[in-house]
Amino acid sequence: MSENGSLRRGRPGYDQQGILDVAVAAFNQYGYDATSMGVLADRLGLSKSAIYHHFASKDEILDRALDTALGALEGVLEESAHPDLVEGAAPRRAADRLDHVLRGAVHVLVEKLPYVTLLLRVRGNTDVERRALARRRAFDKQVTALVSEAQAEGSLRSDIDVRVVERLLFGMINSIVEWYRPGGAEDADRLADDVIAIALDGLRMPTSNRVEELLG
Amino acid sequence: MSENGSLRRGRPGYDQQGILDVAVAAFNQYGYDATSMGVLADRLGLSKSAIYHHFASKDEILDRALDTALGALEGVLEESAHPDLVEGAAPRRAADRLDHVLRGAVHVLVEKLPYVTLLLRVRGNTDVERRALARRRAFDKQVTALVSEAQAEGSLRSDIDVRVVERLLFGMINSIVEWYRPGGAEDADRLADDVIAIALDGLRMPTSNRVEELLG
């Protein structure tokens, strides 16, 4: 290992993103507190100073990792508000923008699974974690406002508290990190369709009571 | 504290259930591994031997705590299969039994919040934890079979994989432990209604596209 290690120190073979990926995997496996810069250096086959060349501290690695997940989620929200940035038909109604946000969140989760996993475990023990929690709350608040708008325009049922709707929807979406494995039977598009189908149309067959009543 | 402590040792004031409640709160706060019998004794104001009078080991406390959550969930499933044990109209269709299970699971979660929280954190590090995970898997499998039956009888849409349906439904329900606080705005009945409304009928207003198409 030491020969291999010194070889690697000669040509590290990790850019900043590569270090970040390995660090996030270690944080998820052992916990952030239990993962020292020494443990990271061992895992990477780098010296600690080689890591410090890219990141000023372990805290900065965490900050960058959480920003990866949060930035992607915020990007989805941003996109939904600017129809001209979205491919295809311009979504205008709040319900369509919500559809876009829910689908986008599933994609972010699948494509940045370890980063979102790390984000969901943050409990606010450090300044970096507290800033991440504040950004999560701001995101949740904007989605809640979107649900509220969709209720007001008459496209979503308004008999459920908007905060409960937002929490149950993201509870469902975030739970995907518990079982999703890349390369499994469901890809992100399929999974996003499933989430939308349940959240917006429900599992009950349209031939069931409600529509029968309307038709009858 | 020591005077108070010896006073308490004289008349413990905790039965088995009381010890269990305090232990589960400590496990959730510090983690099971980090909570020693000494820490528990301090929290209870009891001697370790007073705890051992009720439980043979810390493992047995965990076992009993996980059994509280699992037994309640299994009870809901059991109930749904025996219409004569359920109040009111006898549910017969698989979709009605699933409705009963989802509502019951929300009630168990709200009424035994710390116990379910502990159960959801189990990762299988000990025999007790592995047995609990096996019971969770058996429960999930039975719910999945119920979804499958409801699809076959034509009451639930069958274009989503039954395992994905089960995972998303319980992802939504289990996420409630993340934010629910007893005495909040939503009681268990209301929350169960909300979950059923989203899961079975969806958030989209029935006056929206699908029904308009059917009516048009």
Coordinates of C-alpha atoms in Angstrom, one line a residue:
Chain A
M1 CA 0.0 0.0 0.0
S2 CA 2.7 2.5 0.9
E3 CA 4.4 2.0 -2.5
N4 CA 1.1 2.4 -4.2
G5 CA 0.4 5.3 -1.9
S6 CA 3.6 7.2 -2.8
L7 CA 2.9 6.4 -6.5
R8 CA -0.5 8.0 -6.1
R9 CA 0.9 11.0 -4.3
G10 CA 3.1 11.5 -7.4
R11 CA 0.0 11.6 -9.7
P12 CA -3.0 11.9 -7.5
G13 CA -5.6 10.9 -10.1
Y14 CA -8.4 12.8 -8.2
D15 CA -9.8 16.1 -9.2
Q16 CA -11.9 18.1 -6.8
Q17 CA -15.1 16.3 -7.9
G18 CA -13.4 12.9 -7.4
I19 CA -12.4 13.8 -3.9
L20 CA -15.9 15.0 -3.2
D21 CA -17.5 11.7 -4.4
V22 CA -15.2 9.6 -2.2
A23 CA -15.8 11.9 0.8
V24 CA -19.6 11.8 0.5
A25 CA -19.5 8.0 0.3
A26 CA -17.4 7.9 3.5
F27 CA -19.6 10.5 5.3
N28 CA -22.7 8.4 4.4
Q29 CA -21.0 5.1 5.5
Y30 CA -19.4 6.2 8.8
G31 CA -21.1 9.5 9.6
Y32 CA -19.5 12.9 9.1
D33 CA -18.1 13.2 12.7
A34 CA -16.5 9.8 12.5
T35 CA -14.8 10.5 9.2
S36 CA -11.5 12.3 9.8
M37 CA -9.3 13.9 7.2
G38 CA -6.9 11.0 7.9
V39 CA -9.6 8.4 7.0
L40 CA -10.4 10.3 3.8
A41 CA -6.7 10.5 2.9
D42 CA -6.4 6.7 3.4
R43 CA -9.5 6.0 1.3
L44 CA -8.2 8.3 -1.5
G45 CA -4.6 7.0 -1.3
L46 CA -3.6 10.7 -1.0
S47 CA -1.7 12.6 1.6
K48 CA -3.8 15.0 3.8
S49 CA -2.0 17.9 2.3
A50 CA -3.1 16.8 -1.2
I51 CA -6.7 17.0 0.0
Y52 CA -6.0 20.4 1.5
H53 CA -4.8 21.5 -1.9
H54 CA -8.4 21.2 -3.0
F55 CA -10.4 21.9 0.2
A56 CA -9.5 24.2 3.1
S57 CA -11.2 21.9 5.7
K58 CA -13.5 18.9 6.2
D59 CA -16.2 21.5 6.8
E60 CA -15.6 22.9 3.3
I61 CA -16.0 19.4 1.8
L62 CA -19.3 19.0 3.6
D63 CA -20.4 22.5 2.5
R64 CA -19.6 21.7 -1.1
A65 CA -21.4 18.3 -1.0
L66 CA -24.5 19.8 0.5
D67 CA -24.4 22.6 -2.0
T68 CA -24.4 20.1 -4.8
A69 CA -27.7 18.6 -3.6
L70 CA -29.3 21.9 -2.6
G71 CA -28.2 23.7 -5.8
A72 CA -29.7 21.0 -7.9
L73 CA -33.0 21.1 -6.1
E74 CA -33.1 25.0 -6.2
G75 CA -32.3 24.8 -9.9
V76 CA -35.4 22.7 -10.5
L77 CA -37.5 25.2 -8.6
E78 CA -35.9 28.1 -10.6
E79 CA -36.5 26.3 -13.9
S80 CA -40.2 25.7 -13.1
A81 CA -40.7 29.5 -12.6
H82 CA -39.1 30.4 -16.0
P83 CA -41.1 28.6 -18.7
D84 CA -38.7 29.8 -21.4
L85 CA -35.9 27.8 -19.8
V86 CA -37.9 24.6 -19.9
E87 CA -38.0 22.3 -23.0
G88 CA -41.3 21.9 -24.8
A89 CA -44.6 23.5 -23.9
A90 CA -44.4 26.4 -21.4
P91 CA -45.8 25.4 -18.1
R92 CA -48.0 28.2 -16.7
R93 CA -50.4 26.9 -14.2
A94 CA -49.1 26.4 -10.6
A95 CA -50.1 22.7 -10.9
D96 CA -47.9 22.3 -13.9
R97 CA -45.0 24.0 -12.2
L98 CA -45.5 21.7 -9.2
D99 CA -45.5 18.7 -11.5
H100 CA -42.2 20.0 -12.9
V101 CA -40.7 20.4 -9.4
L102 CA -41.8 16.9 -8.2
R103 CA -40.4 15.2 -11.4
G104 CA -37.2 17.3 -11.1
A105 CA -36.7 16.4 -7.5
V106 CA -37.0 12.7 -8.3
H107 CA -34.3 13.2 -11.0
V108 CA -32.0 15.1 -8.6
L109 CA -32.4 12.3 -6.1
V110 CA -31.6 9.5 -8.5
E111 CA -28.8 11.3 -10.2
K112 CA -27.2 12.7 -7.1
L113 CA -28.3 9.9 -4.7
P114 CA -25.3 10.0 -2.3
Y115 CA -25.4 13.8 -2.1
V116 CA -29.1 13.9 -1.3
T117 CA -28.7 11.0 1.2
L118 CA -26.1 13.1 3.0
L119 CA -28.4 16.2 2.9
L120 CA -31.3 14.3 4.4
R121 CA -29.2 13.2 7.3
V122 CA -28.1 16.7 8.3
R123 CA -29.3 17.6 11.8
G124 CA -27.8 21.0 12.3
N125 CA -24.8 20.3 14.4
T126 CA -22.5 22.8 12.8
D127 CA -22.8 26.2 11.0
V128 CA -22.4 24.5 7.6
E129 CA -25.3 22.1 8.6
R130 CA -27.4 24.9 9.9
R131 CA -27.0 26.9 6.6
A132 CA -28.0 23.8 4.7
L133 CA -31.1 23.3 6.8
A134 CA -32.1 26.9 6.3
R135 CA -31.8 26.4 2.5
R136 CA -33.9 23.2 2.8
R137 CA -36.5 25.1 4.7
A138 CA -36.5 27.9 2.1
F139 CA -37.0 25.3 -0.6
D140 CA -39.9 23.6 1.3
K141 CA -41.5 27.0 1.8
Q142 CA -41.4 27.8 -1.9
V143 CA -42.9 24.4 -2.8
T144 CA -45.6 25.0 -0.1
A145 CA -46.4 28.4 -1.8
L146 CA -46.7 26.6 -5.1
V147 CA -49.2 24.1 -3.6
S148 CA -51.1 27.0 -2.2
E149 CA -51.2 28.7 -5.6
A150 CA -52.4 25.5 -7.3
Q151 CA -55.1 25.2 -4.7
A152 CA -56.2 28.8 -5.3
E153 CA -56.3 28.3 -9.1
G154 CA -58.6 25.4 -8.5
S155 CA -56.3 22.7 -10.0
L156 CA -55.5 20.9 -6.7
R157 CA -57.9 19.9 -3.9
S158 CA -57.9 22.4 -1.1
D159 CA -59.2 20.3 1.8
I160 CA -55.6 19.4 3.0
D161 CA -53.3 21.8 4.7
V162 CA -50.6 23.0 2.2
R163 CA -47.8 22.3 4.7
V164 CA -49.0 18.7 5.2
V165 CA -49.3 18.3 1.4
E166 CA -45.7 19.5 0.9
R167 CA -44.4 17.3 3.7
L168 CA -46.2 14.1 2.6
L169 CA -45.1 14.7 -1.1
F170 CA -41.5 15.2 -0.2
G171 CA -41.7 12.4 2.4
M172 CA -42.7 10.1 -0.4
I173 CA -40.0 11.4 -2.7
N174 CA -37.2 11.5 -0.1
S175 CA -37.9 7.9 1.0
I176 CA -36.6 6.8 -2.4
V177 CA -33.1 7.2 -1.1
E178 CA -33.8 4.3 1.4
W179 CA -34.2 1.7 -1.4
Y180 CA -33.2 3.1 -4.8
R181 CA -30.1 1.5 -6.3
P182 CA -28.7 2.7 -9.6
G183 CA -29.2 0.3 -12.4
G184 CA -32.3 -1.2 -10.8
A185 CA -35.6 -1.9 -12.6
E186 CA -36.9 1.7 -12.4
D187 CA -35.1 4.6 -14.1
A188 CA -35.6 8.2 -13.0
D189 CA -38.2 8.9 -15.6
R190 CA -40.3 5.9 -14.7
L191 CA -40.0 6.6 -11.0
A192 CA -41.0 10.3 -11.5
D193 CA -44.1 9.1 -13.5
D194 CA -45.0 6.8 -10.6
V195 CA -44.6 9.6 -8.0
I196 CA -46.7 12.0 -10.1
A197 CA -49.3 9.3 -10.8
I198 CA -49.8 8.6 -7.1
A199 CA -49.5 12.2 -5.9
L200 CA -51.7 13.9 -8.5
D201 CA -54.2 11.2 -9.7
G202 CA -54.1 8.6 -6.8
L203 CA -54.0 4.8 -7.0
R204 CA -57.8 4.3 -7.2
M205 CA -59.0 3.4 -10.7
P206 CA -60.9 6.2 -12.4
T207 CA -63.8 3.8 -12.9
S208 CA -64.2 3.8 -9.2
N209 CA -66.9 5.5 -7.0
R210 CA -66.1 9.2 -7.6
V211 CA -66.2 9.2 -11.3
E212 CA -69.1 6.8 -11.3
E213 CA -71.0 9.3 -9.2
L214 CA -70.1 12.1 -11.7
L215 CA -71.1 10.0 -14.6
G216 CA -74.2 8.5 -13.0
Chain B
M1 CA -29.0 14.4 43.0
S2 CA -27.6 11.6 45.1
E3 CA -30.1 12.1 47.9
N4 CA -32.9 12.2 45.3
G5 CA -31.3 9.2 43.7
S6 CA -31.4 7.1 46.8
L7 CA -34.9 8.3 47.6
R8 CA -35.9 7.0 44.1
R9 CA -34.1 3.7 44.6
G10 CA -36.3 3.2 47.7
R11 CA -39.5 3.6 45.7
P12 CA -38.5 3.3 42.0
G13 CA -41.8 4.7 40.6
Y14 CA -41.2 3.0 37.2
D15 CA -42.9 -0.2 36.0
Q16 CA -41.6 -2.1 33.0
Q17 CA -43.5 0.2 30.6
G18 CA -42.1 3.3 32.3
I19 CA -38.6 2.1 31.9
L20 CA -39.2 1.2 28.3
D21 CA -40.5 4.7 27.5
V22 CA -37.5 6.4 29.0
A23 CA -35.1 3.9 27.3
V24 CA -36.7 4.4 23.9
A25 CA -36.4 8.2 24.3
A26 CA -32.7 7.8 25.2
F27 CA -32.0 5.4 22.3
N28 CA -33.6 7.9 19.9
Q29 CA -31.6 10.8 21.3
Y30 CA -28.2 9.3 21.7
G31 CA -28.4 6.1 19.5
Y32 CA -28.7 2.6 20.9
D33 CA -24.9 1.9 21.0
A34 CA -24.1 5.1 22.8
T35 CA -26.8 4.5 25.5
S36 CA -25.3 2.3 28.2
M37 CA -27.2 0.7 31.0
G38 CA -25.4 3.2 33.3
V39 CA -26.8 6.1 31.2
L40 CA -30.3 4.6 31.5
A41 CA -29.9 4.1 35.2
D42 CA -28.9 7.8 35.6
R43 CA -31.9 9.0 33.5
L44 CA -34.3 6.8 35.5
G45 CA -32.8 7.6 38.9
L46 CA -32.6 3.9 39.4
S47 CA -29.7 1.5 40.1
K48 CA -28.7 -0.7 37.2
S49 CA -29.8 -3.7 39.3
A50 CA -33.3 -2.2 39.5
I51 CA -33.4 -2.1 35.7
Y52 CA -32.1 -5.7 35.5
H53 CA -35.1 -6.7 37.8
H54 CA -37.3 -5.8 34.8
F55 CA -35.0 -6.6 31.8
A56 CA -32.2 -9.2 31.4
S57 CA -30.2 -6.9 29.2
K58 CA -30.1 -3.7 27.1
D59 CA -30.7 -6.0 24.1
E60 CA -34.0 -7.2 25.7
I61 CA -35.1 -3.6 26.2
L62 CA -34.5 -3.0 22.5
D63 CA -36.3 -6.2 21.6
R64 CA -39.3 -5.3 23.6
A65 CA -39.3 -1.7 22.2
L66 CA -39.2 -2.9 18.6
D67 CA -41.8 -5.5 19.3
T68 CA -44.1 -2.7 20.5
A69 CA -44.0 -1.0 17.1
L70 CA -43.9 -4.2 15.0
G71 CA -46.7 -5.9 17.0
A72 CA -49.0 -2.8 16.5
L73 CA -48.3 -2.7 12.8
E74 CA -48.9 -6.5 12.5
G75 CA -52.1 -6.1 14.5
V76 CA -53.4 -3.6 11.9
L77 CA -52.7 -6.1 9.1
E78 CA -54.3 -8.9 11.1
E79 CA -57.4 -6.8 11.8
S80 CA -57.8 -5.9 8.1
A81 CA -58.0 -9.6 7.2
H82 CA -60.7 -10.4 9.7
P83 CA -63.7 -8.1 8.9
D84 CA -65.6 -9.3 12.0
L85 CA -62.9 -7.8 14.3
V86 CA -63.3 -4.4 12.7
E87 CA -66.0 -1.9 13.8
G88 CA -68.7 -0.9 11.4
A89 CA -69.1 -2.2 7.9
A90 CA -67.1 -5.3 7.0
P91 CA -64.3 -4.5 4.5
R92 CA -64.1 -7.1 1.9
R93 CA -62.3 -5.8 -1.2
A94 CA -58.5 -5.7 -1.1
A95 CA -58.7 -1.9 -1.7
D96 CA -60.8 -1.5 1.5
R97 CA -58.4 -3.7 3.4
L98 CA -55.5 -1.6 2.1
D99 CA -57.3 1.6 3.1
H100 CA -57.6 0.0 6.6
V101 CA -53.9 -0.9 6.8
L102 CA -52.8 2.6 5.7
R103 CA -55.0 4.4 8.2
G104 CA -54.0 2.0 10.9
A105 CA -50.3 2.5 10.2
V106 CA -50.7 6.3 10.5
H107 CA -52.5 5.7 13.9
V108 CA -49.7 3.4 15.1
L109 CA -47.1 5.9 14.0
V110 CA -48.8 8.8 15.8
E111 CA -49.7 6.8 19.0
K112 CA -46.3 5.1 19.3
L113 CA -44.2 7.8 17.7
P114 CA -40.9 7.1 19.6
Y115 CA -41.2 3.3 19.2
V116 CA -41.8 3.6 15.4
T117 CA -39.0 6.2 15.2
L118 CA -36.6 3.7 16.8
L119 CA -37.8 0.9 14.5
L120 CA -37.2 3.0 11.4
R121 CA -33.6 3.6 12.4
V122 CA -32.7 -0.1 12.8
R123 CA -30.0 -1.1 10.4
G124 CA -29.4 -4.7 11.4
N125 CA -26.3 -4.5 13.5
T126 CA -27.4 -7.2 16.1
D127 CA -29.5 -10.3 16.1
V128 CA -32.4 -8.4 17.8
E129 CA -32.2 -5.8 15.0
R130 CA -32.0 -8.4 12.2
R131 CA -35.1 -10.1 13.6
A132 CA -36.9 -6.8 13.6
L133 CA -35.9 -6.1 10.0
A134 CA -37.1 -9.6 9.0
R135 CA -40.5 -8.8 10.6
R136 CA -40.6 -5.4 8.8
R137 CA -39.9 -7.2 5.5
A138 CA -42.6 -9.7 6.2
F139 CA -45.0 -6.8 6.9
D140 CA -44.0 -5.0 3.7
K141 CA -44.5 -8.2 1.7
Q142 CA -48.0 -8.7 3.0
V143 CA -48.9 -5.1 2.2
T144 CA -47.4 -5.6 -1.3
A145 CA -49.6 -8.7 -1.8
L146 CA -52.6 -6.6 -0.8
V147 CA -51.7 -4.0 -3.4
S148 CA -51.4 -6.8 -5.9
E149 CA -54.8 -8.2 -5.0
A150 CA -56.4 -4.7 -5.2
Q151 CA -54.9 -4.3 -8.7
A152 CA -56.2 -7.7 -9.7
E153 CA -59.7 -7.0 -8.5
G154 CA -59.6 -3.8 -10.7
S155 CA -59.9 -1.3 -7.9
L156 CA -56.3 0.1 -8.1
R157 CA -54.4 1.2 -11.2
S158 CA -52.1 -1.6 -12.3
D159 CA -49.6 0.4 -14.3
I160 CA -47.2 0.8 -11.3
D161 CA -45.0 -2.0 -10.0
V162 CA -46.6 -3.2 -6.7
R163 CA -43.3 -3.0 -4.8
V164 CA -42.8 0.6 -5.9
V165 CA -46.4 1.4 -4.8
E166 CA -45.8 -0.2 -1.3
R167 CA -42.5 1.6 -0.9
L168 CA -43.8 5.0 -1.9
L169 CA -46.9 4.6 0.3
F170 CA -44.9 3.7 3.4
G171 CA -42.2 6.2 2.5
M172 CA -45.0 8.9 2.7
I173 CA -46.4 7.4 5.9
N174 CA -43.1 6.8 7.7
S175 CA -41.9 10.3 6.8
I176 CA -44.4 11.6 9.3
V177 CA -42.0 10.7 12.2
E178 CA -39.7 13.4 10.9
W179 CA -42.1 16.3 11.6
Y180 CA -45.1 15.1 13.6
R181 CA -45.3 16.5 17.2
P182 CA -48.1 15.3 19.5
G183 CA -50.6 18.0 20.2
G184 CA -50.0 19.7 16.8
A185 CA -52.7 20.9 14.5
E186 CA -53.3 17.5 12.9
D187 CA -54.6 14.6 14.9
A188 CA -54.2 11.0 13.8
D189 CA -57.6 10.7 12.2
R190 CA -57.1 13.9 10.1
L191 CA -53.6 12.8 9.1
A192 CA -54.9 9.4 8.1
D193 CA -57.6 11.0 6.0
D194 CA -54.9 13.2 4.3
V195 CA -52.7 10.2 3.5
I196 CA -55.6 8.3 2.1
A197 CA -56.8 11.3 0.1
I198 CA -53.4 11.7 -1.6
A199 CA -52.6 8.0 -2.0
L200 CA -56.0 6.8 -3.3
D201 CA -57.6 9.8 -5.0
G202 CA -54.6 12.1 -5.7
L203 CA -54.3 15.9 -5.3
R204 CA -55.7 16.9 -8.7
M205 CA -59.2 18.2 -8.6
P206 CA -61.7 15.7 -10.0
T207 CA -62.9 18.5 -12.3
S208 CA -59.5 18.3 -14.0
N209 CA -58.5 16.7 -17.3
R210 CA -59.2 13.0 -16.7
V211 CA -62.8 13.4 -15.6
E212 CA -63.5 16.1 -18.2
E213 CA -62.4 13.6 -20.8
L214 CA -64.6 11.0 -19.4
L215 CA -67.5 13.4 -19.1
G216 CA -66.9 15.0 -22.5

